[in-house]
PDB file of C-alpha atoms in Angstrom:
ATOM      1  CA  MET P   1     -23.851 180.146 -43.434  1.00 86.00           C
ATOM      2  CA  LEU P   2     -23.407 176.389 -43.196  1.00 98.00           C
ATOM      3  CA  ALA P   3     -22.095 174.534 -46.236  1.00 98.00           C
ATOM      4  CA  PRO P   4     -24.749 172.749 -48.305  1.00 98.00           C
ATOM      5  CA  ILE P   5     -24.608 168.961 -48.382  1.00 98.00           C
ATOM      6  CA  CYS P   6     -24.578 167.023 -51.648  1.00 98.00           C
ATOM      7  CA  LEU P   7     -25.617 163.370 -51.390  1.00 98.00           C
ATOM      8  CA  PHE P   8     -25.179 161.133 -54.435  1.00 98.00           C
ATOM      9  CA  THR P   9     -27.372 158.046 -54.680  1.00 98.00           C
ATOM     10  CA  TYR P  10     -27.962 155.238 -57.134  1.00 97.00           C
ATOM     11  CA  ASN P  11     -29.505 151.807 -56.510  1.00 97.00           C
ATOM     12  CA  ARG P  12     -28.976 150.961 -52.844  1.00 97.00           C
ATOM     13  CA  PRO P  13     -32.163 151.756 -50.929  1.00 98.00           C
ATOM     14  CA  GLU P  14     -31.103 150.234 -47.602  1.00 98.00           C
ATOM     15  CA  GLU P  15     -27.677 151.886 -47.558  1.00 97.00           C
ATOM     16  CA  THR P  16     -29.254 155.176 -48.629  1.00 98.00           C
ATOM     17  CA  ARG P  17     -31.761 154.930 -45.773  1.00 98.00           C
ATOM     18  CA  GLN P  18     -29.024 154.306 -43.208  1.00 98.00           C
ATOM     19  CA  THR P  19     -26.905 157.130 -44.630  1.00 98.00           C
ATOM     20  CA  LEU P  20     -29.735 159.650 -44.425  1.00 98.00           C
ATOM     21  CA  GLN P  21     -30.889 158.540 -40.984  1.00 98.00           C
ATOM     22  CA  ALA P  22     -27.387 159.061 -39.616  1.00 97.00           C
ATOM     23  CA  LEU P  23     -27.008 162.396 -41.412  1.00 98.00           C
ATOM     24  CA  ARG P  24     -30.363 163.550 -40.039  1.00 98.00           C
ATOM     25  CA  ASN P  25     -29.033 162.820 -36.536  1.00 97.00           C
ATOM     26  CA  ASN P  26     -26.196 165.299 -37.003  1.00 97.00           C
ATOM     27  CA  TYR P  27     -26.395 168.278 -34.658  1.00 97.00           C
ATOM     28  CA  LEU P  28     -26.409 170.731 -37.576  1.00 98.00           C
ATOM     29  CA  ALA P  29     -28.738 168.819 -39.905  1.00 98.00           C
ATOM     30  CA  ILE P  30     -31.781 170.981 -39.174  1.00 98.00           C
ATOM     31  CA  GLN P  31     -29.777 174.078 -40.157  1.00 98.00           C
ATOM     32  CA  SER P  32     -28.316 172.565 -43.342  1.00 98.00           C
ATOM     33  CA  ASN P  33     -29.542 172.540 -46.946  1.00 98.00           C
ATOM     34  CA  LEU P  34     -29.463 169.055 -48.453  1.00 98.00           C
ATOM     35  CA  PHE P  35     -29.224 168.374 -52.192  1.00 98.00           C
ATOM     36  CA  ILE P  36     -29.778 164.763 -53.261  1.00 98.00           C
ATOM     37  CA  PHE P  37     -28.635 163.654 -56.716  1.00 98.00           C
ATOM     38  CA  SER P  38     -30.263 160.413 -57.857  1.00 98.00           C
ATOM     39  CA  ASP P  39     -28.561 158.897 -60.901  1.00 98.00           C
ATOM     40  CA  GLY P  40     -30.678 157.173 -63.547  1.00 98.00           C
ATOM     41  CA  PRO P  41     -30.637 153.367 -63.992  1.00 97.00           C
ATOM     42  CA  LYS P  42     -28.073 151.718 -66.251  1.00 95.00           C
ATOM     43  CA  ASN P  43     -30.590 149.080 -67.312  1.00 95.00           C
ATOM     44  CA  GLU P  44     -34.004 147.638 -66.489  1.00 94.00           C
ATOM     45  CA  ILE P  45     -32.542 145.454 -63.751  1.00 93.00           C
ATOM     46  CA  ALA P  46     -31.369 148.548 -61.863  1.00 96.00           C
ATOM     47  CA  ARG P  47     -34.578 150.509 -62.442  1.00 97.00           C
ATOM     48  CA  GLN P  48     -36.576 148.922 -59.606  1.00 97.00           C
ATOM     49  CA  LYS P  49     -33.958 149.717 -56.967  1.00 97.00           C
ATOM     50  CA  VAL P  50     -33.426 153.218 -58.328  1.00 98.00           C
ATOM     51  CA  ASN P  51     -37.172 153.746 -58.001  1.00 98.00           C
ATOM     52  CA  GLU P  52     -37.079 152.417 -54.430  1.00 98.00           C
ATOM     53  CA  VAL P  53     -34.346 154.923 -53.604  1.00 98.00           C
ATOM     54  CA  ARG P  54     -36.399 157.731 -55.134  1.00 98.00           C
ATOM     55  CA  GLU P  55     -39.517 156.772 -53.233  1.00 98.00           C
ATOM     56  CA  TYR P  56     -37.565 156.952 -50.001  1.00 98.00           C
ATOM     57  CA  ILE P  57     -35.681 160.215 -50.615  1.00 98.00           C
ATOM     58  CA  ASN P  58     -38.985 161.913 -51.388  1.00 98.00           C
ATOM     59  CA  THR P  59     -39.944 161.336 -47.736  1.00 98.00           C
ATOM     60  CA  VAL P  60     -36.764 162.774 -46.201  1.00 98.00           C
ATOM     61  CA  GLU P  61     -37.186 165.485 -43.564  1.00 97.00           C
ATOM     62  CA  GLY P  62     -35.072 166.922 -40.768  1.00 98.00           C
ATOM     63  CA  PHE P  63     -33.037 169.426 -42.778  1.00 98.00           C
ATOM     64  CA  LYS P  64     -33.423 173.141 -43.444  1.00 98.00           C
ATOM     65  CA  SER P  65     -34.381 172.201 -47.006  1.00 98.00           C
ATOM     66  CA  VAL P  66     -34.258 169.105 -49.213  1.00 98.00           C
ATOM     67  CA  THR P  67     -33.833 169.459 -52.983  1.00 98.00           C
ATOM     68  CA  ILE P  68     -33.847 166.372 -55.203  1.00 98.00           C
ATOM     69  CA  TYR P  69     -32.348 166.017 -58.667  1.00 98.00           C
ATOM     70  CA  ASN P  70     -33.572 162.891 -60.477  1.00 98.00           C
ATOM     71  CA  SER P  71     -31.531 162.161 -63.590  1.00 98.00           C
ATOM     72  CA  GLN P  72     -33.439 160.575 -66.454  1.00 96.00           C
ATOM     73  CA  ILE P  73     -30.228 159.028 -67.796  1.00 97.00           C
ATOM     74  CA  ASN P  74     -27.372 157.144 -66.185  1.00 97.00           C
ATOM     75  CA  LYS P  75     -24.520 159.621 -65.870  1.00 97.00           C
ATOM     76  CA  GLY P  76     -22.224 157.329 -63.908  1.00 96.00           C
ATOM     77  CA  LEU P  77     -20.681 158.211 -60.560  1.00 95.00           C
ATOM     78  CA  ALA P  78     -17.880 160.414 -61.899  1.00 97.00           C
ATOM     79  CA  ASN P  79     -20.073 162.642 -64.060  1.00 97.00           C
ATOM     80  CA  SER P  80     -22.771 162.778 -61.394  1.00 98.00           C
ATOM     81  CA  ILE P  81     -20.326 164.086 -58.803  1.00 98.00           C
ATOM     82  CA  ILE P  82     -18.405 166.430 -61.089  1.00 98.00           C
ATOM     83  CA  LEU P  83     -21.554 168.053 -62.485  1.00 98.00           C
ATOM     84  CA  GLY P  84     -23.524 168.009 -59.234  1.00 98.00           C
ATOM     85  CA  VAL P  85     -20.772 169.473 -57.077  1.00 98.00           C
ATOM     86  CA  THR P  86     -20.048 172.120 -59.715  1.00 98.00           C
ATOM     87  CA  GLU P  87     -23.683 173.226 -59.812  1.00 98.00           C
ATOM     88  CA  ILE P  88     -24.022 173.582 -56.049  1.00 98.00           C
ATOM     89  CA  ILE P  89     -20.586 175.011 -55.296  1.00 98.00           C
ATOM     90  CA  GLU P  90     -21.020 177.790 -57.859  1.00 97.00           C
ATOM     91  CA  LYS P  91     -24.065 178.974 -55.898  1.00 97.00           C
ATOM     92  CA  TYR P  92     -22.858 178.425 -52.331  1.00 97.00           C
ATOM     93  CA  ASP P  93     -19.042 178.815 -52.537  1.00 97.00           C
ATOM     94  CA  ARG P  94     -18.420 175.607 -50.566  1.00 98.00           C
ATOM     95  CA  VAL P  95     -19.867 172.121 -50.308  1.00 98.00           C
ATOM     96  CA  ILE P  96     -19.860 168.936 -48.233  1.00 98.00           C
ATOM     97  CA  VAL P  97     -20.110 165.730 -50.292  1.00 98.00           C
ATOM     98  CA  LEU P  98     -21.379 162.272 -49.343  1.00 98.00           C
ATOM     99  CA  GLU P  99     -22.244 159.094 -51.202  1.00 98.00           C
ATOM    100  CA  ASP P 100     -25.022 156.650 -50.338  1.00 97.00           C
ATOM    101  CA  ASP P 101     -23.012 154.248 -48.165  1.00 95.00           C
ATOM    102  CA  LEU P 102     -21.509 156.520 -45.509  1.00 97.00           C
ATOM    103  CA  ILE P 103     -22.646 156.600 -41.881  1.00 97.00           C
ATOM    104  CA  THR P 104     -21.739 159.886 -40.227  1.00 97.00           C
ATOM    105  CA  SER P 105     -21.244 160.584 -36.541  1.00 97.00           C
ATOM    106  CA  PRO P 106     -23.536 163.268 -35.058  1.00 97.00           C
ATOM    107  CA  ASN P 107     -20.770 165.890 -35.062  1.00 97.00           C
ATOM    108  CA  PHE P 108     -19.549 165.234 -38.607  1.00 98.00           C
ATOM    109  CA  LEU P 109     -21.178 168.419 -39.919  1.00 98.00           C
ATOM    110  CA  ASN P 110     -19.701 170.419 -37.043  1.00 98.00           C
ATOM    111  CA  PHE P 111     -16.193 169.284 -37.897  1.00 98.00           C
ATOM    112  CA  MET P 112     -16.588 169.861 -41.625  1.00 98.00           C
ATOM    113  CA  ASN P 113     -18.135 173.326 -41.347  1.00 98.00           C
ATOM    114  CA  GLN P 114     -15.626 174.527 -38.778  1.00 98.00           C
ATOM    115  CA  ALA P 115     -12.729 173.260 -40.901  1.00 98.00           C
ATOM    116  CA  LEU P 116     -14.172 174.983 -43.969  1.00 98.00           C
ATOM    117  CA  ASP P 117     -14.338 178.236 -41.997  1.00 98.00           C
ATOM    118  CA  PHE P 118     -10.869 177.959 -40.476  1.00 98.00           C
ATOM    119  CA  TYR P 119      -9.044 177.104 -43.727  1.00 98.00           C
ATOM    120  CA  ASP P 120     -11.170 179.263 -46.021  1.00 97.00           C
ATOM    121  CA  GLN P 121      -8.301 181.653 -46.835  1.00 97.00           C
ATOM    122  CA  LYS P 122      -5.531 179.070 -46.522  1.00 97.00           C
ATOM    123  CA  LYS P 123      -5.218 178.083 -50.169  1.00 96.00           C
ATOM    124  CA  GLU P 124      -2.634 175.369 -49.539  1.00 97.00           C
ATOM    125  CA  ILE P 125      -5.523 173.278 -48.178  1.00 98.00           C
ATOM    126  CA  GLN P 126      -7.607 171.986 -51.083  1.00 98.00           C
ATOM    127  CA  SER P 127     -10.040 169.707 -49.276  1.00 98.00           C
ATOM    128  CA  VAL P 128     -11.329 168.506 -45.901  1.00 98.00           C
ATOM    129  CA  ASN P 129     -12.048 164.868 -45.049  1.00 98.00           C
ATOM    130  CA  GLY P 130     -14.516 163.384 -42.594  1.00 97.00           C
ATOM    131  CA  TYR P 131     -13.050 159.891 -42.995  1.00 97.00           C
ATOM    132  CA  SER P 132      -9.654 159.074 -41.539  1.00 96.00           C
ATOM    133  CA  LEU P 133      -7.404 156.046 -41.590  1.00 95.00           C
ATOM    134  CA  THR P 134      -6.053 154.571 -38.371  1.00 93.00           C
ATOM    135  CA  LEU P 135      -2.347 155.363 -38.458  1.00 94.00           C
ATOM    136  CA  ARG P 136       0.488 153.866 -36.449  1.00 89.00           C
ATOM    137  CA  ALA P 137       2.262 157.211 -36.344  1.00 91.00           C
ATOM    138  CA  LYS P 138       1.435 159.623 -33.549  1.00 89.00           C
ATOM    139  CA  ILE P 139      -1.333 162.094 -34.429  1.00 90.00           C
ATOM    140  CA  SER P 140      -2.549 165.034 -32.411  1.00 86.00           C
ATOM    141  CA  GLY P 141      -5.956 166.273 -33.533  1.00 91.00           C
ATOM    142  CA  ILE P 142      -5.512 166.559 -37.297  1.00 95.00           C
ATOM    143  CA  TYR P 143      -3.004 165.771 -40.043  1.00 96.00           C
ATOM    144  CA  PHE P 144      -2.385 166.690 -43.679  1.00 97.00           C
ATOM    145  CA  GLN P 145      -1.685 164.608 -46.784  1.00 98.00           C
ATOM    146  CA  THR P 146      -1.490 165.241 -50.523  1.00 98.00           C
ATOM    147  CA  ARG P 147      -3.924 162.402 -51.208  1.00 98.00           C
ATOM    148  CA  PRO P 148      -7.529 163.086 -50.160  1.00 98.00           C
ATOM    149  CA  PHE P 149     -10.129 160.405 -49.456  1.00 97.00           C
ATOM    150  CA  PRO P 150     -13.516 160.132 -51.229  1.00 96.00           C
ATOM    151  CA  TRP P 151     -15.620 159.034 -48.227  1.00 97.00           C
ATOM    152  CA  GLY P 152     -17.158 162.247 -46.909  1.00 98.00           C
ATOM    153  CA  TRP P 153     -15.259 165.354 -47.969  1.00 98.00           C
ATOM    154  CA  ALA P 154     -15.596 169.088 -48.567  1.00 98.00           C
ATOM    155  CA  THR P 155     -14.007 171.888 -50.560  1.00 98.00           C
ATOM    156  CA  TRP P 156     -14.358 175.514 -51.690  1.00 98.00           C
ATOM    157  CA  SER P 157     -15.325 177.024 -55.046  1.00 98.00           C
ATOM    158  CA  ASP P 158     -11.885 178.574 -55.617  1.00 98.00           C
ATOM    159  CA  ARG P 159     -10.296 175.110 -55.334  1.00 98.00           C
ATOM    160  CA  TRP P 160     -12.812 173.231 -57.508  1.00 98.00           C
ATOM    161  CA  ASN P 161     -13.324 173.500 -61.246  1.00 95.00           C
ATOM    162  CA  LYS P 162     -14.893 170.926 -63.545  1.00 95.00           C
ATOM    163  CA  ASP P 163     -12.095 171.572 -66.066  1.00 96.00           C
ATOM    164  CA  ILE P 164      -9.530 169.894 -63.811  1.00 97.00           C
ATOM    165  CA  PHE P 165     -11.222 166.586 -64.651  1.00 98.00           C
ATOM    166  CA  ASP P 166     -10.732 166.975 -68.431  1.00 97.00           C
ATOM    167  CA  LYS P 167      -9.181 163.702 -69.600  1.00 97.00           C
ATOM    168  CA  LYS P 168      -7.699 165.133 -72.803  1.00 97.00           C
ATOM    169  CA  GLU P 169      -5.832 167.834 -70.901  1.00 97.00           C
ATOM    170  CA  LEU P 170      -4.578 165.388 -68.296  1.00 98.00           C
ATOM    171  CA  LYS P 171      -3.301 162.963 -70.951  1.00 97.00           C
ATOM    172  CA  ALA P 172      -1.394 165.771 -72.668  1.00 97.00           C
ATOM    173  CA  LEU P 173       0.137 166.828 -69.362  1.00 97.00           C
ATOM    174  CA  ILE P 174       1.315 163.298 -68.573  1.00 97.00           C
ATOM    175  CA  GLU P 175       2.821 162.893 -72.034  1.00 97.00           C
ATOM    176  CA  SER P 176       4.768 166.130 -71.627  1.00 97.00           C
ATOM    177  CA  ASP P 177       6.568 165.093 -68.415  1.00 96.00           C
ATOM    178  CA  VAL P 178       8.330 161.726 -68.159  1.00 95.00           C
ATOM    179  CA  ASN P 179       8.656 161.977 -64.370  1.00 97.00           C
ATOM    180  CA  ILE P 180       5.166 163.094 -63.467  1.00 98.00           C
ATOM    181  CA  LEU P 181       3.652 159.658 -62.834  1.00 98.00           C
ATOM    182  CA  LYS P 182       6.648 158.530 -60.773  1.00 98.00           C
ATOM    183  CA  ASN P 183       6.393 161.632 -58.599  1.00 98.00           C
ATOM    184  CA  PHE P 184       2.631 161.207 -58.322  1.00 98.00           C
ATOM    185  CA  LYS P 185       3.115 157.649 -57.066  1.00 98.00           C
ATOM    186  CA  ASN P 186       5.710 158.736 -54.511  1.00 97.00           C
ATOM    187  CA  SER P 187       3.351 161.400 -53.161  1.00 97.00           C
ATOM    188  CA  CYS P 188       0.047 159.525 -53.233  1.00 98.00           C
ATOM    189  CA  GLY P 189       0.592 155.766 -53.089  1.00 97.00           C
ATOM    190  CA  ASP P 190       1.515 152.650 -55.045  1.00 97.00           C
ATOM    191  CA  ASP P 191      -1.949 152.171 -56.534  1.00 96.00           C
ATOM    192  CA  ILE P 192      -2.546 155.702 -57.734  1.00 98.00           C
ATOM    193  CA  THR P 193      -0.872 155.799 -61.171  1.00 98.00           C
ATOM    194  CA  LYS P 194      -2.654 152.643 -62.373  1.00 97.00           C
ATOM    195  CA  MET P 195      -5.937 154.088 -61.152  1.00 97.00           C
ATOM    196  CA  LEU P 196      -5.289 157.363 -62.977  1.00 98.00           C
ATOM    197  CA  LEU P 197      -4.322 155.728 -66.271  1.00 98.00           C
ATOM    198  CA  GLU P 198      -7.387 153.487 -66.131  1.00 97.00           C
ATOM    199  CA  SER P 199      -9.579 156.519 -65.500  1.00 97.00           C
ATOM    200  CA  LEU P 200      -8.097 158.349 -68.477  1.00 97.00           C
ATOM    201  CA  SER P 201      -8.592 155.279 -70.705  1.00 97.00           C
ATOM    202  CA  ASN P 202     -12.197 154.813 -69.488  1.00 95.00           C
ATOM    203  CA  LYS P 203     -11.439 151.515 -67.735  1.00 94.00           C
ATOM    204  CA  ASN P 204     -12.824 152.917 -64.500  1.00 94.00           C
ATOM    205  CA  ASP P 205     -15.282 155.675 -63.658  1.00 90.00           C
ATOM    206  CA  SER P 206     -13.170 157.431 -61.047  1.00 96.00           C
ATOM    207  CA  TRP P 207     -13.526 161.171 -60.509  1.00 97.00           C
ATOM    208  CA  TYR P 208     -11.551 160.756 -57.286  1.00 98.00           C
ATOM    209  CA  VAL P 209      -8.195 159.872 -58.828  1.00 98.00           C
ATOM    210  CA  ARG P 210      -8.344 162.984 -61.026  1.00 98.00           C
ATOM    211  CA  TRP P 211      -9.210 165.059 -57.949  1.00 98.00           C
ATOM    212  CA  THR P 212      -6.184 163.533 -56.208  1.00 98.00           C
ATOM    213  CA  PHE P 213      -4.006 164.320 -59.235  1.00 98.00           C
ATOM    214  CA  ASP P 214      -5.077 167.964 -59.015  1.00 98.00           C
ATOM    215  CA  HIS P 215      -3.980 168.113 -55.358  1.00 98.00           C
ATOM    216  CA  PHE P 216      -0.588 166.771 -56.455  1.00 98.00           C
ATOM    217  CA  LEU P 217      -0.223 169.110 -59.437  1.00 98.00           C
ATOM    218  CA  LYS P 218      -1.046 172.208 -57.399  1.00 98.00           C
ATOM    219  CA  LYS P 219       1.072 171.070 -54.428  1.00 97.00           C
ATOM    220  CA  ARG P 220      -1.937 171.376 -52.158  1.00 98.00           C
ATOM    221  CA  PHE P 221      -3.050 169.236 -49.245  1.00 98.00           C
ATOM    222  CA  SER P 222      -6.048 167.543 -47.736  1.00 98.00           C
ATOM    223  CA  LEU P 223      -6.979 167.803 -44.048  1.00 98.00           C
ATOM    224  CA  PHE P 224      -7.823 164.683 -42.017  1.00 97.00           C
ATOM    225  CA  PRO P 225      -9.180 164.322 -38.467  1.00 96.00           C
ATOM    226  CA  GLN P 226      -7.328 162.091 -36.035  1.00 94.00           C
ATOM    227  CA  TYR P 227     -10.416 159.875 -35.686  1.00 94.00           C
ATOM    228  CA  SER P 228     -12.930 159.128 -38.402  1.00 96.00           C
ATOM    229  CA  PHE P 229     -16.385 160.721 -38.433  1.00 97.00           C
ATOM    230  CA  ILE P 230     -17.416 158.285 -41.196  1.00 97.00           C
ATOM    231  CA  THR P 231     -18.082 154.542 -41.363  1.00 96.00           C
ATOM    232  CA  ASN P 232     -18.340 153.008 -44.834  1.00 95.00           C
ATOM    233  CA  ILE P 233     -21.048 150.336 -45.164  1.00 94.00           C
ATOM    234  CA  GLY P 234     -20.773 149.942 -48.927  1.00 82.00           C
ATOM    235  CA  HIS P 235     -18.396 147.047 -49.432  1.00 64.00           C
ATOM    236  CA  ASN P 236     -20.840 144.667 -51.030  1.00 50.00           C
ATOM    237  CA  ALA P 237     -21.875 143.428 -54.455  1.00 48.00           C
ATOM    238  CA  GLU P 238     -24.017 146.510 -55.115  1.00 49.00           C
ATOM    239  CA  GLY P 239     -21.177 148.984 -54.534  1.00 47.00           C
ATOM    240  CA  THR P 240     -20.146 150.954 -57.610  1.00 48.00           C
ATOM    241  CA  HIS P 241     -16.477 151.026 -56.652  1.00 46.00           C
ATOM    242  CA  CYS P 242     -16.337 149.382 -53.202  1.00 47.00           C
ATOM    243  CA  LYS P 243     -16.895 145.661 -53.607  1.00 51.00           C
ATOM    244  CA  GLY P 244     -15.816 142.901 -51.255  1.00 58.00           C
ATOM    245  CA  VAL P 245     -13.140 143.575 -48.655  1.00 77.00           C
ATOM    246  CA  ASN P 246     -12.502 146.962 -47.056  1.00 80.00           C
ATOM    247  CA  THR P 247      -8.727 147.265 -46.550  1.00 87.00           C
ATOM    248  CA  TYR P 248      -8.915 150.800 -45.162  1.00 87.00           C
ATOM    249  CA  HIS P 249      -9.199 150.500 -41.395  1.00 80.00           C
ATOM    250  CA  SER P 250     -10.509 153.440 -39.416  1.00 84.00           C
ATOM    251  CA  THR P 251     -11.204 154.115 -35.758  1.00 81.00           C
ATOM    252  CA  PRO P 252     -14.636 155.786 -35.513  1.00 83.00           C
ATOM    253  CA  SER P 253     -14.805 158.899 -33.381  1.00 85.00           C
ATOM    254  CA  ASN P 254     -16.796 158.530 -30.180  1.00 83.00           C
ATOM    255  CA  ILE P 255     -16.260 162.089 -29.015  1.00 84.00           C
ATOM    256  CA  ASN P 256     -19.361 164.187 -28.461  1.00 87.00           C
ATOM    257  CA  ILE P 257     -17.738 167.609 -28.681  1.00 90.00           C
ATOM    258  CA  GLU P 258     -19.251 170.109 -31.083  1.00 93.00           C
ATOM    259  CA  GLU P 259     -16.423 172.666 -31.119  1.00 94.00           C
ATOM    260  CA  PHE P 260     -13.067 171.750 -32.658  1.00 95.00           C
ATOM    261  CA  ASN P 261      -9.628 173.326 -32.505  1.00 93.00           C
ATOM    262  CA  PHE P 262      -7.596 173.599 -35.691  1.00 96.00           C
ATOM    263  CA  THR P 263      -3.952 174.455 -36.268  1.00 93.00           C
ATOM    264  CA  THR P 264      -2.145 176.256 -39.048  1.00 92.00           C
ATOM    265  CA  PHE P 265      -0.876 174.103 -41.884  1.00 93.00           C
ATOM    266  CA  GLN P 266       2.284 172.109 -41.313  1.00 89.00           C
ATOM    267  CA  VAL P 267       4.195 170.075 -43.884  1.00 91.00           C
ATOM    268  CA  PRO P 268       3.154 166.427 -43.435  1.00 93.00           C
ATOM    269  CA  ASP P 269       5.294 164.499 -40.968  1.00 92.00           C
ATOM    270  CA  GLU P 270       7.413 161.809 -42.638  1.00 94.00           C
ATOM    271  CA  ASP P 271       6.256 159.058 -40.263  1.00 95.00           C
ATOM    272  CA  VAL P 272       2.608 160.032 -40.715  1.00 96.00           C
ATOM    273  CA  THR P 273       2.959 159.975 -44.499  1.00 97.00           C
ATOM    274  CA  LYS P 274       4.664 156.588 -44.433  1.00 97.00           C
ATOM    275  CA  SER P 275       1.910 155.141 -42.236  1.00 96.00           C
ATOM    276  CA  PHE P 276      -0.787 156.708 -44.431  1.00 96.00           C
ATOM    277  CA  LEU P 277       0.643 155.506 -47.759  1.00 97.00           C
ATOM    278  CA  ASN P 278       1.139 151.982 -46.413  1.00 96.00           C
ATOM    279  CA  TYR P 279      -2.629 151.453 -46.772  1.00 95.00           C
ATOM    280  CA  PHE P 280      -2.274 151.663 -50.561  1.00 96.00           C
ATOM    281  CA  THR P 281       0.433 149.015 -50.935  1.00 95.00           C
ATOM    282  CA  ILE P 282      -0.136 145.518 -52.281  1.00 93.00           C
ATOM    283  CA  LYS P 283       1.561 144.138 -49.171  1.00 92.00           C
ATOM    284  CA  HIS P 284      -1.029 145.742 -46.898  1.00 91.00           C
ATOM    285  CA  LYS P 285      -3.978 144.559 -48.987  1.00 87.00           C
ATOM    286  CA  ILE P 286      -2.651 140.996 -49.068  1.00 87.00           C
ATOM    287  CA  THR P 287      -2.014 141.066 -45.314  1.00 85.00           C
ATOM    288  CA  VAL P 288      -5.624 142.106 -44.647  1.00 82.00           C
ATOM    289  CA  ARG P 289      -6.946 139.253 -46.765  1.00 79.00           C
ATOM    290  CA  ILE P 290      -4.694 136.686 -45.075  1.00 80.00           C
ATOM    291  CA  LYS P 291      -5.988 137.798 -41.662  1.00 76.00           C
ATOM    292  CA  LEU P 292      -9.561 137.414 -42.890  1.00 73.00           C
ATOM    293  CA  LEU P 293      -8.955 133.717 -43.574  1.00 75.00           C
ATOM    294  CA  SER P 294      -8.854 133.105 -39.814  1.00 70.00           C
ATOM    295  CA  THR P 295     -12.530 133.973 -39.294  1.00 76.00           C
ATOM    296  CA  LYS P 296     -15.762 132.679 -40.809  1.00 64.00           C
ATOM    297  CA  ASP P 297     -17.058 136.189 -41.592  1.00 68.00           C
ATOM    298  CA  GLY P 298     -13.714 137.025 -43.158  1.00 58.00           C
ATOM    299  CA  ARG P 299     -13.810 133.971 -45.402  1.00 70.00           C
ATOM    300  CA  LEU P 300     -17.331 134.880 -46.507  1.00 65.00           C
ATOM    301  CA  LYS P 301     -16.152 138.401 -47.418  1.00 58.00           C
ATOM    302  CA  LEU P 302     -13.315 136.968 -49.482  1.00 57.00           C
ATOM    303  CA  ILE P 303     -15.686 134.617 -51.293  1.00 65.00           C
ATOM    304  CA  GLN P 304     -17.996 137.532 -52.025  1.00 67.00           C
ATOM    305  CA  GLU P 305     -15.088 139.578 -53.363  1.00 58.00           C
ATOM    306  CA  ILE P 306     -13.973 136.757 -55.661  1.00 65.00           C
ATOM    307  CA  LYS P 307     -17.504 136.208 -56.957  1.00 60.00           C
ATOM    308  CA  THR P 308     -17.978 139.902 -57.618  1.00 60.00           C
ATOM    309  CA  LYS P 309     -14.616 140.352 -59.308  1.00 56.00           C
ATOM    310  CA  PHE P 310     -14.514 137.271 -61.473  1.00 54.00           C
ATOM    311  CA  PHE P 311     -18.094 136.090 -61.929  1.00 53.00           C
ATOM    312  CA  ALA P 312     -20.204 139.254 -61.970  1.00 50.00           C
ATOM    313  CA  LYS P 313     -22.184 139.708 -65.150  1.00 44.00           C
TER     314      LYS P 313
END
């Protein structure tokens, strides 16, 4: 049985349309059950676009089945994903998760389902990613890291539990171990502890950083393909978390194969980890922005980022 697909949408009708058109072009789409979770509007301004999204998703075909969940209230991205994934994974044992700004290659579902099958009993693997960063280190096929990525991913029911996102429990755990945040940073990147603390203090709405923290706590790993099966189109003013400049470069896969070869788990290579974690340093993010100054499109992206960050209502 193929893993069901959960798609989480909000107020971006055009991005949602592109995401679903690409997903429908996947080789396994017609055999896959699709569950679309449409979050409710935060305010009256958002209502029109939320309604546009809902009008469109009601027309979606090309899958084995399409089930739509329209929330009457605004749950926020974190609660939408935590509750939605929990509901589906309890019924189907595994799940593939997308948000409304991710363009998939036609063999994305092939890769994800085959990885879910291959690593089903290998409990050291907690998640599978469809998105991959372009690394300087040499990669052959796949690689493993403690830190997962939130742009197109999958997991199993015995590695997912809504209780792992409990903020009260996580705060108590951090307070009980003076070294835990330092070790978390060393394993998962320079930006990760700030992101976690802001999530726990309700300064951001990130489910992802708590999911990453659970990988770290359980000493489990996330699988990445050598080349990305995902392109993110969501770095704009409407993005919930991705606004402005995308500093995570990926090389999209152009391979047409539908059958993939996987290897047994190996402890992450030191050079691969160094190259991977470099993407989350301040130095890297500044370097990307400096390079953007040399092009007109780049300067426009930077202006948009500044407007969104400092002048958004």
